[in-house]
């Protein structure tokens, strides 16, 4: 489990940094922030995300009743955010992206954390598991495979943001994620 937590946190950290770089100009000026305390609460209800909170020295007691994990600088969680926090793009944000290929890449980027935990226990997503004992029953080989797929897609998107080009091989890597996107 520790190996999965470390690798998951590392990838989430990288995704968070890239999204901040790409979108902070628009989201930083936004007066209709899409963060909501009920979404923040998912991080404390989920057994897996709670372990990620603990890893950074946080617990439910540290969450603000009204603003959740949001502070003046944005979301205060380094990692362990509910995957939906990365997947949502408002129309304004999407319309500011230069072309369809960038919008496609951004959408995949937003789905990478969601992809890792799909069907982690029967039909349950990893972050929907509430009982920590159920984490022992996870199919770890499949979970690590999904993590590797998300890591590979992340590197493709990082490359695209620099080169502005996606090859046929890049699309193959990204399509693994699109097939599973919520
Ligand atoms: S995604 Fe849209 S609504 Fe949410 S913070 Fe960014 S600009 Fe605002
Ligand atoms: S990004 Fe952070 S503050 Fe915003 S809804 Fe998600 S957990 Fe809450």
PDB file of C-alpha atoms and ligand atoms in Angstrom:
ATOM      1  CA  UNK A   1       0.000   0.000   0.000  1.00  0.00           C
ATOM      2  CA  UNK A   2       2.820   2.397   0.873  1.00  0.00           C
ATOM      3  CA  UNK A   3       4.327   2.001  -2.589  1.00  0.00           C
ATOM      4  CA  UNK A   4       0.967   2.823  -4.189  1.00  0.00           C
ATOM      5  CA  UNK A   5       0.454   5.855  -1.901  1.00  0.00           C
ATOM      6  CA  UNK A   6       3.897   7.227  -2.758  1.00  0.00           C
ATOM      7  CA  UNK A   7       3.535   6.726  -6.508  1.00  0.00           C
ATOM      8  CA  UNK A   8      -0.022   8.110  -6.520  1.00  0.00           C
ATOM      9  CA  UNK A   9       1.033  11.187  -4.524  1.00  0.00           C
ATOM     10  CA  UNK A  10       4.011  11.781  -6.787  1.00  0.00           C
ATOM     11  CA  UNK A  11       1.905  11.666  -9.956  1.00  0.00           C
ATOM     12  CA  UNK A  12      -0.826  13.836  -8.431  1.00  0.00           C
ATOM     13  CA  UNK A  13       1.797  16.365  -7.407  1.00  0.00           C
ATOM     14  CA  UNK A  14       3.121  16.533 -10.975  1.00  0.00           C
ATOM     15  CA  UNK A  15      -0.385  16.888 -12.425  1.00  0.00           C
ATOM     16  CA  UNK A  16      -1.237  19.616  -9.937  1.00  0.00           C
ATOM     17  CA  UNK A  17       1.913  21.552 -10.860  1.00  0.00           C
ATOM     18  CA  UNK A  18       1.258  21.290 -14.591  1.00  0.00           C
ATOM     19  CA  UNK A  19      -2.375  22.341 -14.198  1.00  0.00           C
ATOM     20  CA  UNK A  20      -1.339  25.298 -12.057  1.00  0.00           C
ATOM     21  CA  UNK A  21       1.126  26.334 -14.742  1.00  0.00           C
ATOM     22  CA  UNK A  22      -1.487  26.016 -17.492  1.00  0.00           C
ATOM     23  CA  UNK A  23      -4.610  27.356 -15.806  1.00  0.00           C
ATOM     24  CA  UNK A  24      -3.694  29.543 -12.835  1.00  0.00           C
ATOM     25  CA  UNK A  25      -4.011  32.718 -14.897  1.00  0.00           C
ATOM     26  CA  UNK A  26      -7.698  31.999 -15.601  1.00  0.00           C
ATOM     27  CA  UNK A  27      -8.614  30.237 -12.350  1.00  0.00           C
ATOM     28  CA  UNK A  28      -6.681  32.783 -10.268  1.00  0.00           C
ATOM     29  CA  UNK A  29      -8.861  35.599 -11.644  1.00  0.00           C
ATOM     30  CA  UNK A  30     -12.089  33.615 -11.317  1.00  0.00           C
ATOM     31  CA  UNK A  31     -14.845  35.037  -9.125  1.00  0.00           C
ATOM     32  CA  UNK A  32     -16.995  31.892  -9.436  1.00  0.00           C
ATOM     33  CA  UNK A  33     -14.569  29.302  -8.049  1.00  0.00           C
ATOM     34  CA  UNK A  34     -15.896  25.783  -8.629  1.00  0.00           C
ATOM     35  CA  UNK A  35     -14.499  24.420  -5.329  1.00  0.00           C
ATOM     36  CA  UNK A  36     -17.167  23.317  -2.845  1.00  0.00           C
ATOM     37  CA  UNK A  37     -16.934  22.145   0.751  1.00  0.00           C
ATOM     38  CA  UNK A  38     -19.011  19.022  -0.001  1.00  0.00           C
ATOM     39  CA  UNK A  39     -16.431  17.983  -2.613  1.00  0.00           C
ATOM     40  CA  UNK A  40     -13.622  18.698  -0.126  1.00  0.00           C
ATOM     41  CA  UNK A  41     -15.360  16.373   2.356  1.00  0.00           C
ATOM     42  CA  UNK A  42     -14.947  13.446  -0.028  1.00  0.00           C
ATOM     43  CA  UNK A  43     -11.248  13.538   0.826  1.00  0.00           C
ATOM     44  CA  UNK A  44     -11.972  12.804   4.489  1.00  0.00           C
ATOM     45  CA  UNK A  45     -14.701  10.197   3.855  1.00  0.00           C
ATOM     46  CA  UNK A  46     -12.587   8.126   1.473  1.00  0.00           C
ATOM     47  CA  UNK A  47     -10.304   5.515   3.093  1.00  0.00           C
ATOM     48  CA  UNK A  48      -7.584   5.917   0.431  1.00  0.00           C
ATOM     49  CA  UNK A  49      -7.649   9.729   0.307  1.00  0.00           C
ATOM     50  CA  UNK A  50      -7.608   9.826   4.136  1.00  0.00           C
ATOM     51  CA  UNK A  51      -4.296   7.948   4.035  1.00  0.00           C
ATOM     52  CA  UNK A  52      -2.946  10.599   1.658  1.00  0.00           C
ATOM     53  CA  UNK A  53      -4.113  13.343   4.041  1.00  0.00           C
ATOM     54  CA  UNK A  54      -2.391  11.545   6.913  1.00  0.00           C
ATOM     55  CA  UNK A  55       0.795  11.291   4.825  1.00  0.00           C
ATOM     56  CA  UNK A  56       0.917  15.111   4.715  1.00  0.00           C
ATOM     57  CA  UNK A  57       0.057  15.446   8.411  1.00  0.00           C
ATOM     58  CA  UNK A  58      -3.608  16.363   7.939  1.00  0.00           C
ATOM     59  CA  UNK A  59      -6.908  14.980   9.208  1.00  0.00           C
ATOM     60  CA  UNK A  60     -10.594  15.906   9.106  1.00  0.00           C
ATOM     61  CA  UNK A  61     -10.013  18.344  11.992  1.00  0.00           C
ATOM     62  CA  UNK A  62      -7.847  20.545   9.743  1.00  0.00           C
ATOM     63  CA  UNK A  63     -10.633  21.122   7.215  1.00  0.00           C
ATOM     64  CA  UNK A  64     -12.564  24.380   7.478  1.00  0.00           C
ATOM     65  CA  UNK A  65     -16.306  23.855   7.951  1.00  0.00           C
ATOM     66  CA  UNK A  66     -17.245  26.523   5.428  1.00  0.00           C
ATOM     67  CA  UNK A  67     -14.376  26.611   2.937  1.00  0.00           C
ATOM     68  CA  UNK A  68     -13.124  23.044   3.139  1.00  0.00           C
ATOM     69  CA  UNK A  69      -9.495  22.844   1.959  1.00  0.00           C
ATOM     70  CA  UNK A  70      -9.686  26.154   0.140  1.00  0.00           C
ATOM     71  CA  UNK A  71      -7.608  29.040   1.443  1.00  0.00           C
ATOM     72  CA  UNK A  72      -6.547  32.388   0.028  1.00  0.00           C
ATOM     73  CA  UNK A  73      -3.985  30.707  -2.228  1.00  0.00           C
ATOM     74  CA  UNK A  74      -6.348  28.044  -3.604  1.00  0.00           C
ATOM     75  CA  UNK A  75      -6.580  24.402  -2.573  1.00  0.00           C
ATOM     76  CA  UNK A  76      -4.273  23.695   0.349  1.00  0.00           C
ATOM     77  CA  UNK A  77      -4.003  19.936  -0.370  1.00  0.00           C
ATOM     78  CA  UNK A  78      -0.697  18.933  -1.930  1.00  0.00           C
ATOM     79  CA  UNK A  79      -2.322  15.640  -2.943  1.00  0.00           C
ATOM     80  CA  UNK A  80      -5.287  13.513  -1.909  1.00  0.00           C
ATOM     81  CA  UNK A  81      -7.861  15.711  -3.643  1.00  0.00           C
ATOM     82  CA  UNK A  82     -10.975  13.969  -4.980  1.00  0.00           C
ATOM     83  CA  UNK A  83     -10.320  13.153  -8.676  1.00  0.00           C
ATOM     84  CA  UNK A  84     -13.256  15.350  -9.751  1.00  0.00           C
ATOM     85  CA  UNK A  85     -11.195  18.369  -8.617  1.00  0.00           C
ATOM     86  CA  UNK A  86      -8.943  17.751 -11.637  1.00  0.00           C
ATOM     87  CA  UNK A  87     -11.590  16.638 -14.109  1.00  0.00           C
ATOM     88  CA  UNK A  88     -13.838  19.687 -14.097  1.00  0.00           C
ATOM     89  CA  UNK A  89     -13.282  22.522 -16.584  1.00  0.00           C
ATOM     90  CA  UNK A  90     -15.768  25.354 -16.898  1.00  0.00           C
ATOM     91  CA  UNK A  91     -16.662  26.693 -20.371  1.00  0.00           C
ATOM     92  CA  UNK A  92     -14.666  29.854 -19.785  1.00  0.00           C
ATOM     93  CA  UNK A  93     -11.500  27.886 -19.116  1.00  0.00           C
ATOM     94  CA  UNK A  94     -12.022  25.615 -22.122  1.00  0.00           C
ATOM     95  CA  UNK A  95     -12.738  28.558 -24.422  1.00  0.00           C
ATOM     96  CA  UNK A  96      -9.418  30.164 -23.485  1.00  0.00           C
ATOM     97  CA  UNK A  97      -7.426  27.175 -24.708  1.00  0.00           C
ATOM     98  CA  UNK A  98      -6.005  27.797 -28.183  1.00  0.00           C
ATOM     99  CA  UNK A  99      -7.315  24.782 -30.153  1.00  0.00           C
ATOM    100  CA  UNK A 100      -9.125  21.436 -30.053  1.00  0.00           C
ATOM    101  CA  UNK A 101      -5.957  19.393 -29.601  1.00  0.00           C
ATOM    102  CA  UNK A 102      -5.049  21.408 -26.499  1.00  0.00           C
ATOM    103  CA  UNK A 103      -8.607  20.981 -25.178  1.00  0.00           C
ATOM    104  CA  UNK A 104      -8.369  17.230 -25.828  1.00  0.00           C
ATOM    105  CA  UNK A 105      -5.030  17.012 -23.981  1.00  0.00           C
ATOM    106  CA  UNK A 106      -6.335  19.106 -21.097  1.00  0.00           C
ATOM    107  CA  UNK A 107      -9.365  16.851 -20.744  1.00  0.00           C
ATOM    108  CA  UNK A 108      -7.153  13.764 -20.598  1.00  0.00           C
ATOM    109  CA  UNK A 109      -4.870  15.469 -18.090  1.00  0.00           C
ATOM    110  CA  UNK A 110      -7.913  16.109 -15.898  1.00  0.00           C
ATOM    111  CA  UNK A 111      -8.941  12.445 -16.046  1.00  0.00           C
ATOM    112  CA  UNK A 112      -5.617  10.874 -15.109  1.00  0.00           C
ATOM    113  CA  UNK A 113      -6.304  10.625 -11.364  1.00  0.00           C
ATOM    114  CA  UNK A 114      -9.796   9.286 -12.012  1.00  0.00           C
ATOM    115  CA  UNK A 115      -8.362   6.629 -14.335  1.00  0.00           C
ATOM    116  CA  UNK A 116      -6.091   5.100 -11.683  1.00  0.00           C
ATOM    117  CA  UNK A 117      -8.878   4.053  -9.342  1.00  0.00           C
ATOM    118  CA  UNK A 118     -11.590   2.879 -11.783  1.00  0.00           C
ATOM    119  CA  UNK A 119     -13.227  -0.409 -10.662  1.00  0.00           C
ATOM    120  CA  UNK A 120     -10.629  -0.885  -7.929  1.00  0.00           C
ATOM    121  CA  UNK A 121     -12.958  -3.145  -5.924  1.00  0.00           C
ATOM    122  CA  UNK A 122     -15.764  -4.655  -7.944  1.00  0.00           C
ATOM    123  CA  UNK A 123     -17.586  -1.674  -9.431  1.00  0.00           C
ATOM    124  CA  UNK A 124     -16.260   0.710  -6.785  1.00  0.00           C
ATOM    125  CA  UNK A 125     -13.786   3.432  -7.609  1.00  0.00           C
ATOM    126  CA  UNK A 126     -10.744   3.506  -5.335  1.00  0.00           C
ATOM    127  CA  UNK A 127     -11.749   6.797  -3.698  1.00  0.00           C
ATOM    128  CA  UNK A 128     -15.317   5.592  -3.086  1.00  0.00           C
ATOM    129  CA  UNK A 129     -14.139   2.906  -0.670  1.00  0.00           C
ATOM    130  CA  UNK A 130     -14.962   4.105   2.852  1.00  0.00           C
ATOM    131  CA  UNK A 131     -13.790   1.195   5.009  1.00  0.00           C
ATOM    132  CA  UNK A 132      -9.996   1.010   5.324  1.00  0.00           C
ATOM    133  CA  UNK A 133     -10.198  -2.806   5.727  1.00  0.00           C
ATOM    134  CA  UNK A 134     -11.488  -3.006   2.150  1.00  0.00           C
ATOM    135  CA  UNK A 135      -8.209  -1.517   0.894  1.00  0.00           C
ATOM    136  CA  UNK A 136      -6.598  -4.875   1.698  1.00  0.00           C
ATOM    137  CA  UNK A 137      -8.841  -6.531  -0.902  1.00  0.00           C
ATOM    138  CA  UNK A 138      -7.773  -4.329  -3.818  1.00  0.00           C
ATOM    139  CA  UNK A 139      -6.435  -5.811  -7.034  1.00  0.00           C
ATOM    140  CA  UNK A 140      -3.004  -4.179  -6.761  1.00  0.00           C
ATOM    141  CA  UNK A 141      -1.530  -5.445 -10.070  1.00  0.00           C
ATOM    142  CA  UNK A 142      -4.430  -3.809 -11.948  1.00  0.00           C
ATOM    143  CA  UNK A 143      -4.139  -0.672  -9.844  1.00  0.00           C
ATOM    144  CA  UNK A 144      -0.431  -0.368 -10.644  1.00  0.00           C
ATOM    145  CA  UNK A 145      -1.110  -0.986 -14.318  1.00  0.00           C
ATOM    146  CA  UNK A 146      -3.611   1.895 -14.348  1.00  0.00           C
ATOM    147  CA  UNK A 147      -1.146   4.077 -12.505  1.00  0.00           C
ATOM    148  CA  UNK A 148       1.473   3.337 -15.157  1.00  0.00           C
ATOM    149  CA  UNK A 149      -1.031   4.185 -17.908  1.00  0.00           C
ATOM    150  CA  UNK A 150      -1.728   7.529 -16.254  1.00  0.00           C
ATOM    151  CA  UNK A 151       2.012   8.172 -15.803  1.00  0.00           C
ATOM    152  CA  UNK A 152       2.649   7.427 -19.491  1.00  0.00           C
ATOM    153  CA  UNK A 153      -0.201   9.719 -20.562  1.00  0.00           C
ATOM    154  CA  UNK A 154       1.107  12.460 -18.292  1.00  0.00           C
ATOM    155  CA  UNK A 155       4.513  12.361 -19.980  1.00  0.00           C
ATOM    156  CA  UNK A 156       2.853  12.555 -23.410  1.00  0.00           C
ATOM    157  CA  UNK A 157       0.836  15.605 -22.332  1.00  0.00           C
ATOM    158  CA  UNK A 158       3.895  17.263 -20.819  1.00  0.00           C
ATOM    159  CA  UNK A 159       5.644  16.773 -24.171  1.00  0.00           C
ATOM    160  CA  UNK A 160       2.677  18.131 -26.086  1.00  0.00           C
ATOM    161  CA  UNK A 161       2.572  21.283 -23.963  1.00  0.00           C
ATOM    162  CA  UNK A 162       6.144  21.972 -25.056  1.00  0.00           C
ATOM    163  CA  UNK A 163       6.069  20.835 -28.683  1.00  0.00           C
ATOM    164  CA  UNK A 164       2.407  21.479 -29.606  1.00  0.00           C
ATOM    165  CA  UNK A 165       2.380  18.136 -31.461  1.00  0.00           C
ATOM    166  CA  UNK A 166       0.765  14.763 -30.798  1.00  0.00           C
ATOM    167  CA  UNK A 167       1.961  11.781 -32.851  1.00  0.00           C
ATOM    168  CA  UNK A 168      -0.111   8.689 -33.658  1.00  0.00           C
ATOM    169  CA  UNK A 169       1.813   6.832 -30.913  1.00  0.00           C
ATOM    170  CA  UNK A 170       0.954   9.620 -28.452  1.00  0.00           C
ATOM    171  CA  UNK A 171      -2.732   9.284 -29.317  1.00  0.00           C
ATOM    172  CA  UNK A 172      -2.543   5.549 -28.603  1.00  0.00           C
ATOM    173  CA  UNK A 173      -1.223   6.248 -25.107  1.00  0.00           C
ATOM    174  CA  UNK A 174      -3.872   8.912 -24.477  1.00  0.00           C
ATOM    175  CA  UNK A 175      -6.739   6.845 -25.857  1.00  0.00           C
ATOM    176  CA  UNK A 176      -6.295   4.321 -23.031  1.00  0.00           C
ATOM    177  CA  UNK A 177      -7.417   7.129 -20.751  1.00  0.00           C
ATOM    178  CA  UNK A 178     -10.224   8.462 -22.972  1.00  0.00           C
ATOM    179  CA  UNK A 179     -11.771   4.993 -23.148  1.00  0.00           C
ATOM    180  CA  UNK A 180     -12.188   4.991 -19.378  1.00  0.00           C
ATOM    181  CA  UNK A 181     -13.013   8.644 -18.837  1.00  0.00           C
ATOM    182  CA  UNK A 182     -16.112   9.297 -16.678  1.00  0.00           C
TER     183      UNK A 182
HETATM  184  S1  LIG B   1     -12.405  25.935 -13.662  1.00  0.00           S
HETATM  185 FE1  LIG B   1     -13.613  27.746 -14.183  1.00  0.00          FE
HETATM  186  S2  LIG B   1     -15.056  28.033 -12.453  1.00  0.00           S
HETATM  187 FE2  LIG B   1     -13.387  26.689 -11.755  1.00  0.00          FE
HETATM  188  S3  LIG B   1     -11.882  28.096 -10.799  1.00  0.00           S
HETATM  189 FE3  LIG B   1     -11.264  27.761 -12.964  1.00  0.00          FE
HETATM  190  S4  LIG B   1     -12.164  29.466 -14.086  1.00  0.00           S
HETATM  191 FE4  LIG B   1     -13.242  29.324 -12.106  1.00  0.00          FE
HETATM  192  S1  LIG B   2      -9.588  21.449  -5.292  1.00  0.00           S
HETATM  193 FE1  LIG B   2      -9.289  21.352  -3.035  1.00  0.00          FE
HETATM  194  S2  LIG B   2     -10.517  23.048  -2.224  1.00  0.00           S
HETATM  195 FE2  LIG B   2     -11.250  22.651  -4.317  1.00  0.00          FE
HETATM  196  S3  LIG B   2     -12.992  21.198  -4.076  1.00  0.00           S
HETATM  197 FE3  LIG B   2     -11.101  19.992  -4.433  1.00  0.00          FE
HETATM  198  S4  LIG B   2     -10.346  19.476  -2.389  1.00  0.00           S
HETATM  199 FE4  LIG B   2     -11.792  21.175  -2.161  1.00  0.00          FE
END
